[in-house]
Every structure is written in structure tokens, then in C-alpha cells.
XYZ file of C-alpha atoms in Angstrom:
563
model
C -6.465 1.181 -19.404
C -5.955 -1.916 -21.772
C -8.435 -4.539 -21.785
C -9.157 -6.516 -18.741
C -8.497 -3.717 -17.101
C -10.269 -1.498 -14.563
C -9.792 2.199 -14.624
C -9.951 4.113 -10.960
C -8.006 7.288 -9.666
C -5.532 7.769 -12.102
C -4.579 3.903 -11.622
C -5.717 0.682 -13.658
C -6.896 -2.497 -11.859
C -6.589 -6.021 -12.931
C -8.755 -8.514 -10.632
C -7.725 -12.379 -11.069
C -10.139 -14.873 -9.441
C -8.275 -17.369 -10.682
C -5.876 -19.249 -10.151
C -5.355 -18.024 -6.438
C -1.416 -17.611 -5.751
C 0.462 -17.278 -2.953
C 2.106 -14.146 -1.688
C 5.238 -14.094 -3.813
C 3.626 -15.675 -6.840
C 0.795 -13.291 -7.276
C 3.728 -10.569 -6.474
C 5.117 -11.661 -9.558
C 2.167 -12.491 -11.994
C 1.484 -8.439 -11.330
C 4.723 -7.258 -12.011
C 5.126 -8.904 -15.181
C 2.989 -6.235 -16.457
C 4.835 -3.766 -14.741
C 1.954 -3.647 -11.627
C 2.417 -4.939 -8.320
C -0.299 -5.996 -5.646
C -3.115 -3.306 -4.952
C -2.063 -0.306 -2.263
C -5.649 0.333 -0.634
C -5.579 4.714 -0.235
C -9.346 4.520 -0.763
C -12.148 2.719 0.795
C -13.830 2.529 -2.687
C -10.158 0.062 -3.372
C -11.373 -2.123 -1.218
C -11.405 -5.955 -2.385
C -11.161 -9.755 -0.854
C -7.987 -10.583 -1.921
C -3.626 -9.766 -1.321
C -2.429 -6.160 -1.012
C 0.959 -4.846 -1.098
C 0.333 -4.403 2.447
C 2.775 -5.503 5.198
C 4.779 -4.566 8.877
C 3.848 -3.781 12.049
C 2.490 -0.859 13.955
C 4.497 2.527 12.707
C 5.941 0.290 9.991
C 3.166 -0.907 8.281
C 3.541 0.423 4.157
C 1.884 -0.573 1.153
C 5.158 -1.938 -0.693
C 3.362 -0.880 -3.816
C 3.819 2.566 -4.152
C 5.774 3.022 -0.332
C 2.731 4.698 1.112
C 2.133 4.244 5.618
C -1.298 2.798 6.753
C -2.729 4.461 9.108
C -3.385 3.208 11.967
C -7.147 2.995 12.296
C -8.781 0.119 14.335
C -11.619 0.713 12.076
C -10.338 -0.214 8.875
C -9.314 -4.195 10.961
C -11.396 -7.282 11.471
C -9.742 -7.186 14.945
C -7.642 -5.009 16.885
C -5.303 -8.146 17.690
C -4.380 -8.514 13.988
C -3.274 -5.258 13.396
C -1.042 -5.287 16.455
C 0.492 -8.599 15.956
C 2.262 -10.529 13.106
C 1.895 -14.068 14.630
C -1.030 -14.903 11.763
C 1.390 -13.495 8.920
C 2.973 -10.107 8.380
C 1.076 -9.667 4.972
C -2.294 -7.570 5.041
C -5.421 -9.280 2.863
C -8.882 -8.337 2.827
C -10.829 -10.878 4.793
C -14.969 -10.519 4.756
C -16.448 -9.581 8.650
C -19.903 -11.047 8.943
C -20.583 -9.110 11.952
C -20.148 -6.118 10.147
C -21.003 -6.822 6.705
C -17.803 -5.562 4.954
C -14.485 -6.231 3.817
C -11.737 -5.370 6.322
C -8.008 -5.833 6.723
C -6.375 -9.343 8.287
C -3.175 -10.309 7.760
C -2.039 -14.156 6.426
C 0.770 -15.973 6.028
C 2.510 -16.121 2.527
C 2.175 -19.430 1.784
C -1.760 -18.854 2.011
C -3.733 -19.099 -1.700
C -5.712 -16.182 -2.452
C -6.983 -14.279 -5.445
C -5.026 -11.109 -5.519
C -5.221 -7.060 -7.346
C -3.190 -5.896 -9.577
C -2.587 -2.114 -9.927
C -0.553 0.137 -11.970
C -0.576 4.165 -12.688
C -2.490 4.894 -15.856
C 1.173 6.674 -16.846
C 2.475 3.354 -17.250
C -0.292 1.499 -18.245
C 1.728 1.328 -21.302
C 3.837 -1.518 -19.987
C 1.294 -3.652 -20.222
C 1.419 -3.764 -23.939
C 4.675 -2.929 -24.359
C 6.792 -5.244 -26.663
C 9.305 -7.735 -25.087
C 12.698 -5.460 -25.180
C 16.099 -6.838 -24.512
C 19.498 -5.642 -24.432
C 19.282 -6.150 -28.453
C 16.568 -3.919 -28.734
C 16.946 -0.945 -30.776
C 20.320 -1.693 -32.116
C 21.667 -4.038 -35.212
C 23.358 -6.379 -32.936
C 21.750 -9.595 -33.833
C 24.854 -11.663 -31.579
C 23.862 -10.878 -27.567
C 27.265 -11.712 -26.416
C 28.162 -8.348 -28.760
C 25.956 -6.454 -26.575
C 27.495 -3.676 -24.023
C 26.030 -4.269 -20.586
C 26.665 -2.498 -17.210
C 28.870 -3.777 -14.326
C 26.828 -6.200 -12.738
C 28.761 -8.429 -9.603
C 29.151 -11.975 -9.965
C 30.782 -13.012 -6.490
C 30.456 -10.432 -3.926
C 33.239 -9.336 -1.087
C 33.051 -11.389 2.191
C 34.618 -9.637 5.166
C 37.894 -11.091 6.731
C 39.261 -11.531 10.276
C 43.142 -10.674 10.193
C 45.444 -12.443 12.462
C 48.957 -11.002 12.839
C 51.487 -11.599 12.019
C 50.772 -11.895 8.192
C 52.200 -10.704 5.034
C 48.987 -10.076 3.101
C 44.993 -10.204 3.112
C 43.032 -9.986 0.650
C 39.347 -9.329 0.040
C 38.243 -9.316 -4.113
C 35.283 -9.062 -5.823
C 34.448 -10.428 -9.294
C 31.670 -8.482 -11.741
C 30.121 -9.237 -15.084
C 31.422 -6.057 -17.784
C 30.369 -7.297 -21.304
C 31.725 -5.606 -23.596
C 33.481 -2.553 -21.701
C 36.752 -3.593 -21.798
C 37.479 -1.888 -17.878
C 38.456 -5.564 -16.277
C 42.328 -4.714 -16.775
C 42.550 -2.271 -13.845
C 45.655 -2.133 -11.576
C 46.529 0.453 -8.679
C 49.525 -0.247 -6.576
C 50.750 1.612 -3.320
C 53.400 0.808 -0.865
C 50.630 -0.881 1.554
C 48.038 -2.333 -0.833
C 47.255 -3.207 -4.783
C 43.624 -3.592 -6.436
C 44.253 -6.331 -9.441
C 41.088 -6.086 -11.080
C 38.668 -6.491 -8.045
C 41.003 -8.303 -5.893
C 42.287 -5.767 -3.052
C 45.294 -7.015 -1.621
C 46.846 -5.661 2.018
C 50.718 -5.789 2.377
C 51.739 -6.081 6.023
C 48.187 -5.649 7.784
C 47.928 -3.371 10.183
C 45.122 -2.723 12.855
C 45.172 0.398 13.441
C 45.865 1.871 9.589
C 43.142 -1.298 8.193
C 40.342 -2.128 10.204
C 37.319 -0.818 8.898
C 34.754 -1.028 6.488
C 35.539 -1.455 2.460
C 33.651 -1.361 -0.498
C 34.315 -2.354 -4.367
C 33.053 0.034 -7.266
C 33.046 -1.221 -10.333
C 32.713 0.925 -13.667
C 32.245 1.135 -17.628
C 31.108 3.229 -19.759
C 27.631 1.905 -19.085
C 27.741 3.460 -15.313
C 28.616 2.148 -11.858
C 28.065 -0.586 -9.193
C 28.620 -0.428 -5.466
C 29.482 -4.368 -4.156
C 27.825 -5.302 -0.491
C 30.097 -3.852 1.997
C 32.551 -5.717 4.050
C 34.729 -5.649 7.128
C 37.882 -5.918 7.966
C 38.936 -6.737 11.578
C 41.955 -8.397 13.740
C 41.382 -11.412 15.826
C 43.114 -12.786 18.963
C 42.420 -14.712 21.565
C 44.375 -14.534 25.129
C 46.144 -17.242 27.316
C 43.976 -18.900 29.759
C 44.657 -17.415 33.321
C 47.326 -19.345 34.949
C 45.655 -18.799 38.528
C 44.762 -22.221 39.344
C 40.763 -22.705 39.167
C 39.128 -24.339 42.251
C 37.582 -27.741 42.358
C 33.820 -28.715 41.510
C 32.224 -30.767 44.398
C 29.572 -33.166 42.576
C 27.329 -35.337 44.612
C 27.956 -39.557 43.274
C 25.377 -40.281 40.285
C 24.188 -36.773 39.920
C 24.600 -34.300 37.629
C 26.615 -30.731 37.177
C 27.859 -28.498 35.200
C 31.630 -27.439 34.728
C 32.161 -23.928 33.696
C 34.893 -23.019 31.530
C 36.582 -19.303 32.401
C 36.916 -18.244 28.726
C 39.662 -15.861 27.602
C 39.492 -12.820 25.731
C 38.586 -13.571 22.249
C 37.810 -11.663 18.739
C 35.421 -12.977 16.920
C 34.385 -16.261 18.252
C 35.751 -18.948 19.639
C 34.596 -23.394 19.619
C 34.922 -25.099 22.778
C 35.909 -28.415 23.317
C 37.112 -30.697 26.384
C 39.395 -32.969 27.016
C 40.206 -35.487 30.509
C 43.574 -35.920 32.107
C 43.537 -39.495 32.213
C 46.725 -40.919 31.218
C 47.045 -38.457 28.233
C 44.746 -35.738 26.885
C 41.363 -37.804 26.347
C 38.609 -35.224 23.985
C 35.349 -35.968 25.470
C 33.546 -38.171 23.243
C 29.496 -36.737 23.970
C 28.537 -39.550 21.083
C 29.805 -42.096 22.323
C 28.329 -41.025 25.927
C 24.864 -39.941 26.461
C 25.544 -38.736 29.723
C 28.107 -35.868 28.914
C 27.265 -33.105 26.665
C 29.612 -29.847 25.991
C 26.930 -27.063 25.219
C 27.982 -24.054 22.895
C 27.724 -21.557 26.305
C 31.266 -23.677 26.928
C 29.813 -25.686 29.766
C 30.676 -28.912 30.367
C 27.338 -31.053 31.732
C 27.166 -34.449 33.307
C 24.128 -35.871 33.800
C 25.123 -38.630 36.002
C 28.913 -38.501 38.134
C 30.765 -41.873 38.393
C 32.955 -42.346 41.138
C 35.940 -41.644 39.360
C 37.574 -38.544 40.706
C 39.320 -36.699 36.875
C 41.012 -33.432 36.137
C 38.868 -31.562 33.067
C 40.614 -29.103 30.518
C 38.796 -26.575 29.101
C 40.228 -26.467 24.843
C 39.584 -23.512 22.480
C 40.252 -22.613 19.083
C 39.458 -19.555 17.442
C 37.248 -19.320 14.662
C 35.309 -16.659 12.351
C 31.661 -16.513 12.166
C 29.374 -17.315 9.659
C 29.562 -15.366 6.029
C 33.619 -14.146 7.519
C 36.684 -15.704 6.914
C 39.714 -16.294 8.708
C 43.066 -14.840 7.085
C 45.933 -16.567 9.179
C 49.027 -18.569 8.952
C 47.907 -20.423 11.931
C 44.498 -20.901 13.522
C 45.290 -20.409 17.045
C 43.994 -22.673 20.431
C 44.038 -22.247 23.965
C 43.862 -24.782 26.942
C 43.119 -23.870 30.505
C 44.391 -25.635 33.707
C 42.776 -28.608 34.837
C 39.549 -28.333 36.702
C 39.508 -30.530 39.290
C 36.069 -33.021 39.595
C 35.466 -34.033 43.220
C 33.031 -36.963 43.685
C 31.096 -37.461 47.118
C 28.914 -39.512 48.372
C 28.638 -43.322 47.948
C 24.710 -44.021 47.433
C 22.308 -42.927 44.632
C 19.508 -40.575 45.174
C 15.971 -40.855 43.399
C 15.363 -37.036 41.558
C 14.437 -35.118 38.670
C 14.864 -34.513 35.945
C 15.531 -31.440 35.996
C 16.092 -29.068 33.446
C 18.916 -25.895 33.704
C 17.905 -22.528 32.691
C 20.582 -22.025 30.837
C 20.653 -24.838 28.363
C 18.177 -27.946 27.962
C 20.497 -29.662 30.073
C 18.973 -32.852 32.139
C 19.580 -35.319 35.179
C 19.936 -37.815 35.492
C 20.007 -40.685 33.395
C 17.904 -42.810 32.045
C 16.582 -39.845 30.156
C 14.008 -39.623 26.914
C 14.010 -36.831 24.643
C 11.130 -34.941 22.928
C 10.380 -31.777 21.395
C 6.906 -29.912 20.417
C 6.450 -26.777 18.491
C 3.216 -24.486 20.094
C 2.525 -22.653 16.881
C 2.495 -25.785 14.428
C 4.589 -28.999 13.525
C 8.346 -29.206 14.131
C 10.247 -28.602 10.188
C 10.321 -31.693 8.509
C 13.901 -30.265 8.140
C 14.702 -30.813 11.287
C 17.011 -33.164 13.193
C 18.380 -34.261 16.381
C 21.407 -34.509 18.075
C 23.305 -35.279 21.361
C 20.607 -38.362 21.741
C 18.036 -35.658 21.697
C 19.113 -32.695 23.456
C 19.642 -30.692 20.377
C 16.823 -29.544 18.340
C 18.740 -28.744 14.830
C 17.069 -26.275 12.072
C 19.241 -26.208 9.012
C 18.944 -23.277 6.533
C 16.790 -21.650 9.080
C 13.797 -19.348 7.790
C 11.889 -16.999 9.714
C 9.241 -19.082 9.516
C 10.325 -21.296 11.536
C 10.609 -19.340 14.868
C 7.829 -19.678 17.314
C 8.195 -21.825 20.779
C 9.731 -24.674 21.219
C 9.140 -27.395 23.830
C 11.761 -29.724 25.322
C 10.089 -32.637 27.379
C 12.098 -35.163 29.378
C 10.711 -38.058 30.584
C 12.960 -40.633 33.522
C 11.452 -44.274 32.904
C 7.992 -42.684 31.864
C 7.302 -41.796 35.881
C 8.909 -38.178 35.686
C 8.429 -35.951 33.665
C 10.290 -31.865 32.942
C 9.070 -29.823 30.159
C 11.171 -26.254 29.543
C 9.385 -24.305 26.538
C 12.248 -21.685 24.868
C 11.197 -18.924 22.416
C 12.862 -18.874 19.022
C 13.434 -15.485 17.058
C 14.529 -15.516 13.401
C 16.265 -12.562 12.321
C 17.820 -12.232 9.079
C 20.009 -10.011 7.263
C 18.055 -8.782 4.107
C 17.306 -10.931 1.409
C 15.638 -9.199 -2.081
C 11.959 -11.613 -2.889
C 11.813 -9.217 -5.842
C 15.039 -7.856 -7.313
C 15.169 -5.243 -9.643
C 15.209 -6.462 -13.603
C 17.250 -4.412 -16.607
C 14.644 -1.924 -18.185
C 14.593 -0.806 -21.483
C 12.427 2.429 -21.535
C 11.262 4.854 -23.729
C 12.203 8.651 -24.072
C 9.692 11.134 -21.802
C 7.387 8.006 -20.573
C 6.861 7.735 -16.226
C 8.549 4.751 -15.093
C 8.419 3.051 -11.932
C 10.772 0.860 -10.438
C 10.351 -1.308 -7.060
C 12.603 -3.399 -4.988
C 11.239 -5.680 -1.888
C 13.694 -7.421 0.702
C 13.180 -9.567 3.741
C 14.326 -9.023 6.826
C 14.327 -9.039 10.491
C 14.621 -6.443 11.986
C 12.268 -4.794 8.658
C 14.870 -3.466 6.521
C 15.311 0.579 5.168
C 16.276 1.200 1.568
C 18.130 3.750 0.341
C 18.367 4.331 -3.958
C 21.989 4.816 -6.171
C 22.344 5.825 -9.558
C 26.196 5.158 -10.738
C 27.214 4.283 -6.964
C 26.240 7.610 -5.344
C 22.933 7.877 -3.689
C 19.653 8.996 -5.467
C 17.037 11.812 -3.737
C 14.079 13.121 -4.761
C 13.751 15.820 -6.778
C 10.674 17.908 -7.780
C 9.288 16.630 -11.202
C 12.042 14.873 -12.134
C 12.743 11.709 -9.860
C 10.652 10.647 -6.319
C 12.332 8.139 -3.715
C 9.693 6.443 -1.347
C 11.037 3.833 0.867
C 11.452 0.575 -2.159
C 9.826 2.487 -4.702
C 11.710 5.085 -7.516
C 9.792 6.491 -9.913
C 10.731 8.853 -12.858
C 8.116 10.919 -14.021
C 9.809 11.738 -17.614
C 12.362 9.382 -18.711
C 15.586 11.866 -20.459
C 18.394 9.828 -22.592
C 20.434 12.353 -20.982
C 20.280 11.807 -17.671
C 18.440 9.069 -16.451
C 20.410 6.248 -18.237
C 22.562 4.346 -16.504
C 22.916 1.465 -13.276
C 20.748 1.518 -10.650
C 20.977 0.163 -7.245
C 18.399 -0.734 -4.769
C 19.942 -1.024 -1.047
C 18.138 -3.304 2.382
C 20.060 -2.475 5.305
C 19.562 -4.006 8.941
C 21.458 -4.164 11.560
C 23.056 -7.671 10.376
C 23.647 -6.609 7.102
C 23.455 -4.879 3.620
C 22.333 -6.389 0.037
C 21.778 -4.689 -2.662
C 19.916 -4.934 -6.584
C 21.363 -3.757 -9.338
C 19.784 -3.253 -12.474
C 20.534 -1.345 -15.710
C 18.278 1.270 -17.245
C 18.177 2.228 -20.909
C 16.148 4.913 -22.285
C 14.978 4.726 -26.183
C 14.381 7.140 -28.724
C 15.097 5.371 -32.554
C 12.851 5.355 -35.669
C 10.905 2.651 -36.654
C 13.470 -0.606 -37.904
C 12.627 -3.642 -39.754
C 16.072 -4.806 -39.392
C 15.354 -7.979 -37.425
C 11.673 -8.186 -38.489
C 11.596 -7.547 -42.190
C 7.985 -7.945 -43.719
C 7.691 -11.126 -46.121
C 8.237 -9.419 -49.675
C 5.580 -11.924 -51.055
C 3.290 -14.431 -49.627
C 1.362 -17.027 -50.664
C -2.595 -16.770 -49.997
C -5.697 -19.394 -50.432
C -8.227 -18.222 -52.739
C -11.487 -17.107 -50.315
C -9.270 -17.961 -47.527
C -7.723 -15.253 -45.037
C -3.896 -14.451 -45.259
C -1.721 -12.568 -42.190
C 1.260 -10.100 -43.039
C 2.681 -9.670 -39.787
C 4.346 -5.496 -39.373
C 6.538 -5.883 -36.769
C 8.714 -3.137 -36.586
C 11.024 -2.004 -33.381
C 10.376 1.617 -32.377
C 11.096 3.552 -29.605
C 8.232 5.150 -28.764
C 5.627 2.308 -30.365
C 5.809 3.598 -34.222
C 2.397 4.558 -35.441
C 1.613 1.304 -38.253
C -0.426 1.652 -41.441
C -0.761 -0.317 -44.385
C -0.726 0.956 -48.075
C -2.231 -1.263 -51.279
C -0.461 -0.010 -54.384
C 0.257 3.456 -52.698
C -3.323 3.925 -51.510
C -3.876 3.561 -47.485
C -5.972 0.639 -46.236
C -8.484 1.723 -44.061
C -10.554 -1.165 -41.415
C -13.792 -0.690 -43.357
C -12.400 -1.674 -46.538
């Protein structure tokens, strides 16, 4: 193992006190040598600081080398922590006086600690291993002459189809220095692919729906895009069976349901008054009225005046989709008619629905608490405090929420509602191009975040990679070749997170190097200049793939440390 180094097991350990860094940042500090955070298969491993370590029950893995933990109540401070994320999903060593050993806890990824870095005694030679571009190894001294692999620059984003329309398109745009493969054009009767743009003539449900995919090649290799979908909306006419009449008691609240037609893929409600003309309920400009996203209409206080309500609909696409129509269609239902009864007002409440946060009756003040910390500083509120917004919402930020209404400080509701973040994946740690030399074990690892925890599957040119005895071994985010062959191991790799909202993918390129020692970008000085009694450096420099073997010569004779 180089210096600074610890040697164990076949492995080599580098132990940094300080600084302490955070999850992510130690992540990175190890794999800039090539290493990533420690993967504890020993109880002579154990240390006080980060592991690889992460998940829950069956999925717990070291993400350093893919490897389960067992599941030994032993081996934790407390059997709480290893059944439950809510201190952090990331494993540390934490010191248990009662015991008098290091054992496993978990902490969140913001925490500081000192951290393990650890790295197979194979590849220890990564450590050392001169910075190598794409430059490396060639004459190209210009990096926009360099050739590089397919790499996407804008990925596909899945459509919703409306009918009747001429065309929809989905396209893809990727980065192919060099290749010259960008002027690709395939034409049918029903579709054309203009390099990366896939174009649909006269969409059809039945022949087009699905899921699609863009490859893109050189001579480098090949590059699978994220995969999209393409559907067909529509949305159906309201029912023209009149609906019946809401009773509502005077200066009380309720709730007006709105009968919602069939719909693909999502619809915005809005509502409007029949007063005269088709009034849009203004929920700003009235504190009392609020039109929740279930479609509901709430009041938190009734006026005497007796009004006919419209439900009003347009369809729209979700998030990350987008709508392909000539026309973005809308709905409106029949009136609903609002019956008022009653000619006094009766002390209550509040009282908060199960459904929604909704109140009665008014005055009514707005609050909101967080049980497992502070509310985001991110966060703001609308609909004078009935909505609790989170923008660019992280996982982090789930836990349970409080909403407390208080009527004139004498009354007082509280409703507490359970948030769950899930995410489609996102890659912390994306794979980097590698430049590698011929018959050396190499190592790559991928790490995505996700919830539900995502599975990874491995592609080489755009087709999937397995292992195979003594040549290549796939374990969960982790590929490793044990003897790197300019033959066949060249080429783009892909590193896939799939959950059950999405896919992402990696992509890297992998070169592997076998070349005789150069001087072409690092010529030695043919003469220097040198202080009498003083010392004097001649830098040897040379590129070689594998690391050339150096040694100096003084008039033909071989220079030798002692001399």
C-alpha cells in the first residue's frame, strides 16, 4: 500500500482524523483515490467513523464493494437503530460505554465525522496513478480534436398525446465529439428519427403508446437515454344528470364536492359562481373559501346568499410530462345548487376535516409545527395559512407535520399529517471517464438516491452487463474487472437506478492503455542552468501506459541513489 496507508486483508486503509466531512464529502475525498468509504466484513475493520454502510432491514449493503450486513443485533448500539432510519439511513461507528466497544449507529448525512477510506491492494495503484485525460496517450495536444463517446446532453421527456394531431415528437440531444454519427435519418410511412428527434405522423393509440428509448452510437460505443412514455389523454363530459343541492346551516361551514369525469393524466380544478355571469372564485381575495387539490370546494363560514357553484376542469400533464395537443381541453359541470338555512349564528369549532386541513369557522389563525425538527426555512404559506408549501422538496424534509388552528385564542384544533418523500433516483456519485491500463483490476461504482431504495442493473454499449467468471463481476452499484483487455473491455458504460417512479442512468467512457513511454508533451529540458553547491531538479515525466520503469544515465553510465 502507498504511504499513509494501512495494509489489511488484501485491502489498503486510509484513516483521516481530520478535517471531519459529511457523508457525501468524505464519499468523495475517498474516491478521488479511487477508494470509497470502509465496508466493515471483519470485526478487526472496525473504526469510529463513516462506512459505506446504508438501508434498512434486508436492504442494508455496504455501497462499497455491494456486500449485505447481516443482520445481527450484536454488532448495534441498539436494536431500535438498526430497525429504523428516522436518525439517518447511513451506518457509522458510534463508541457504547456500556459495553466498551465500537458498534454500528446510523446518522444523518449532514453529520461531521472522520471517515475510512478503503481500496483493494489490486488497485492500490490508483492512488499514484498520474492524472490521465482524454489526451492521454495520444499526440493530440487540441482536446476539442479528441474522439469521445456518445454522452446525452438533454434527455427524452415522455409525452401525453391528445387526438386528433398530426405529429408528436419526443428527441433527444447527445454530445459525439469527433464521430461524425449526428447526421442520421430513418423515415417510414408513420414516423422519422432526424438525428435524435423521433417524430410520430398521425398518432395512434393503439399502434404508439408505450415505452421508447434513444440509442445513440460512434465508433467509441453506445448510450441508452432514460426511458420515456408515450400515452393518450382525454378527459370526458361532465354527467348531464342534474346534481342535487347542498343544505348548509347560515355562518357555518361545508364542503362542495365536485363529481369529476374520467380523465388521463391529471386534471386542475377550479370554480366558478353563477352570479350574473361566470364569477372564478377568488380564495385570495377571500379567506373564507378555499378550493383544495382533492377538487372540493370549502367554505368556512355560509352567508345568506343562496348561489349556484360550477365545478371547472382543464386537463393537464404531470410533472417531468408534457402535453402534445392542438388544444388543451376543459370541462364544466352543472351548477350545484347552495341552500342556506337557518337565520342565527352558532358558537363551534374549529374543526378540522380529515380529508384536508380544512377549518370553521372564521375568525381563524394559522400555524404549523414540524415533530422531528424546524419547519424548512424554504418553506412558505398560502391560502392565509392553510397551505404548508415545500418547494424543491428533499427527502429530508418528510417527517410530521402539525396544523394548529386557533378561533380568537379561546379554541383551539390541532390535526398532525405524516409526510413521505419519495423520489425517483438521483446519482450522489456518478460514474467519471476512466483511462486504464492494459491487464490492471479496476473497479467502478455508481450510488443513487431514492425512495423506494433503488436496484441497478450494468450496460456496456447499451446491452446489459453480467458477471462472468474471472473476467467481469456485477454486485448491486459496483463492476469490477479483474484484468482490463484493449480488446474487449473498452468502450461506454452505463450505470442504471430504477424505482418505481423512475429510471436514471450514468454513463461513462472507459479506455484501456497499452503505449510506450512518450515525451511528446513532456520533453526533458535539453540543458539547464544549475547554482554552483546548490541543488538542481530535471523533472522525467514521461506518459506510459503501464507506469514506464525511469532511470537516469550521466554520459552513458546509469546513476544509481548512492552516488
Amino acid at each position: 500500500c502507498p504511504a499513509g496507508w494501512v495494509e489489511f486483508e488484501n485491502h489498503c486503509y486510509h484513516f483521516v482524523f481530520y478535517p471531519t466531512f459529511a457523508f457525501k464529502e468524505a464519499t468523495s475525498a475517498c474516491q478521488i483515490d479511487g477508494a470509497y468509504l470502509v465496508s466493515v466484513n471483519s470485526d478487526s475493520e472496525a473504526n469510529k467513523w463513516w462506512t459505506s454502510g446504508s438501508g434498512l432491514g434486508s436492504e442494508m449493503r455496504w455501497t462499497g464493494d455491494g456486500t449485505l450486513i447481516p443482520l445481527s443485533v450484536e454488532m448495534w448500539a441498539n436494536e431500535e437503530e438498526m430497525n429504523s432510519i428516522q436518525n439517518g439511513q447511513h451506518i457509522v461507528f458510534v463508541y457504547t460505554v456500556v459495553v466498551g466497544k465500537f458498534m454500528f449507529g446510523r446518522q444523518t448525512p449532514s453529520a461531521k465525522w472522520p471517515y475510512v477510506c478503503e481500496i483493494s491492494l489490486n488497485e492500490a495503484y490508483r492512488i499514484l496513478q498520474q492524472e490521465r485525460d482524454h489526451m492521454f496517450g495520444t499526440d493530440i495536444m487540441d482536446p476539442n480534436n479528441v474522439v469521445l463517446g456518445p454522452k446525452f446532453i438533454t434527455q427524452p421527456r415522455s409525452i401525453v398525446v391528445l387526438p386528433p394531431l398530426a405529429t408528436a415528437f419526443v428527441e433527444c440531444w447527445y454530445r459525439d465529439q469527433g464521430a461524425g454519427a449526428m447526421n442520421e435519418m430513418v423515415t417510414t410511412s408513420w414516423y422519422t428519427i432526424t438525428n435524435g428527434k423521433l417524430t410520430i405522423h398521425n398518432p395512434d393509440e393503439t399502434r404508439d403508446e408505450g415505452m421508447y428509448q434513444c440509442l445513440a452510437s460512434n465508433i467509441i460505443g453506445s448510450v441508452l437515454s432514460d426511458p420515456v412514455r408515450i400515452t393518450f389523454g382525454f378527459i370526458h363530459e361532465f354527467s348531464n344528470h342534474p346534481p342535487g343541492g347542498v343544505t348548509a346551516k347560515l355562518y357555518q361551514g361545508i364542503a362542495i364536492s365536485c363529481q369529476l369525469p374520467a380523465y388521463n393524466p391529471a386534471v386542475s380544478v377550479k370554480w366558478y359562481k353563477e352570479d350574473g355571469g361566470q364569477n372564478f372564485m377568488r380564495t385570495d381575495l377571500h379567506p373564507y373559501i378555499f378550493v383544495s387539490n382533492n377538487g372540493k370546494l370549502y367554505f368556512s363560514e355560509i352567508s345568506q346568499m343562496d348561489a349556484e357553484y360550477h365545478c371547472f376542469v382543464n386537463l393537464v400533464s404531470p410533472v417531468g410530462q408534457i402535453l402534445s395537443a392542438n388544444q388543451y381541453p376543459s370541462r364544466s359541470s352543472l351548477g350545484i345548487q347552495l341552500v342556506v338555512t337557518g337565520d342565527m349564528a352558532i358558537d363551534y369549532g374549529p374543526e378540522i376535516h380529515n380529508d384536508f386541513p380544512a377549518v370553521f369557522p372564521l375568525p381563524l389563525y394559522y400555524s404549523w409545527s414540524r415533530d422531528n425538527g424546524p419547519i424548512p426555512e424554504k418553506a412558505s404559506l398560502m391560502e392565509h395559512g392553510r397551505m404548508l408549501v415545500l418547494p424543491d422538496a428533499q427527502i429530508e424534509d418528510g417527517g410530521n407535520y402539525t396544523c394548529i388552528v386557533e378561533r380568537e385564542k379561546s379554541s383551539v384544533q390541532q390535526k398532525t399529517l405524516h409526510l413521505i418523500i419519495e423520489a425517483r433516483p438521483f446519482f450522489i456519485f456518478p460514474l467519471s471517464d476512466q483511462h486504464v491500463d492494459i491487464d490492471r483490476q479496476f473497479t467502478w461504482r455508481c450510488e443513487a438516491m431514492g425512495v423506494p431504495r433503488p436496484i441497478y442493473t450494468w450496460f456496456k454499449d447499451g446491452k446489459q452487463l453480467y458477471s462472468i467468471p474471472g473476467d467481469i463481476e456485477v454486485q448491486v452499484n459496483t463492476l469490477t474487472i479483474f484484468k482490463t483487455d484493449p480488446k474487449k473491455h473498452p468502450g461506454m458504460y452505463q450505470c442504471m437506478a430504477v424505482n418505481v417512479h423512475g429510471t436514471t442512468f450514468t454513463t461513462a467512457q472507459l479506455r484501456v492503455l497499452s503505449f510506450a513511454p512518450s515525451f511528446l508533451k513532456r520533453p526533458v529540458n535539453p540543458s539547464q542552468f544549475g547554482t554552483m553547491g546548490g541543488s538542481v531538479i530535471i523533472l522525467c515525466q514521461p506518459e506510459a501506459a503501464p507506469p514506464a520503469t525511469i532511470a537516469w544515465l550521466k554520459d552513458n553510465r546509469e546513476l544509481h541513489a548512492a552516488e
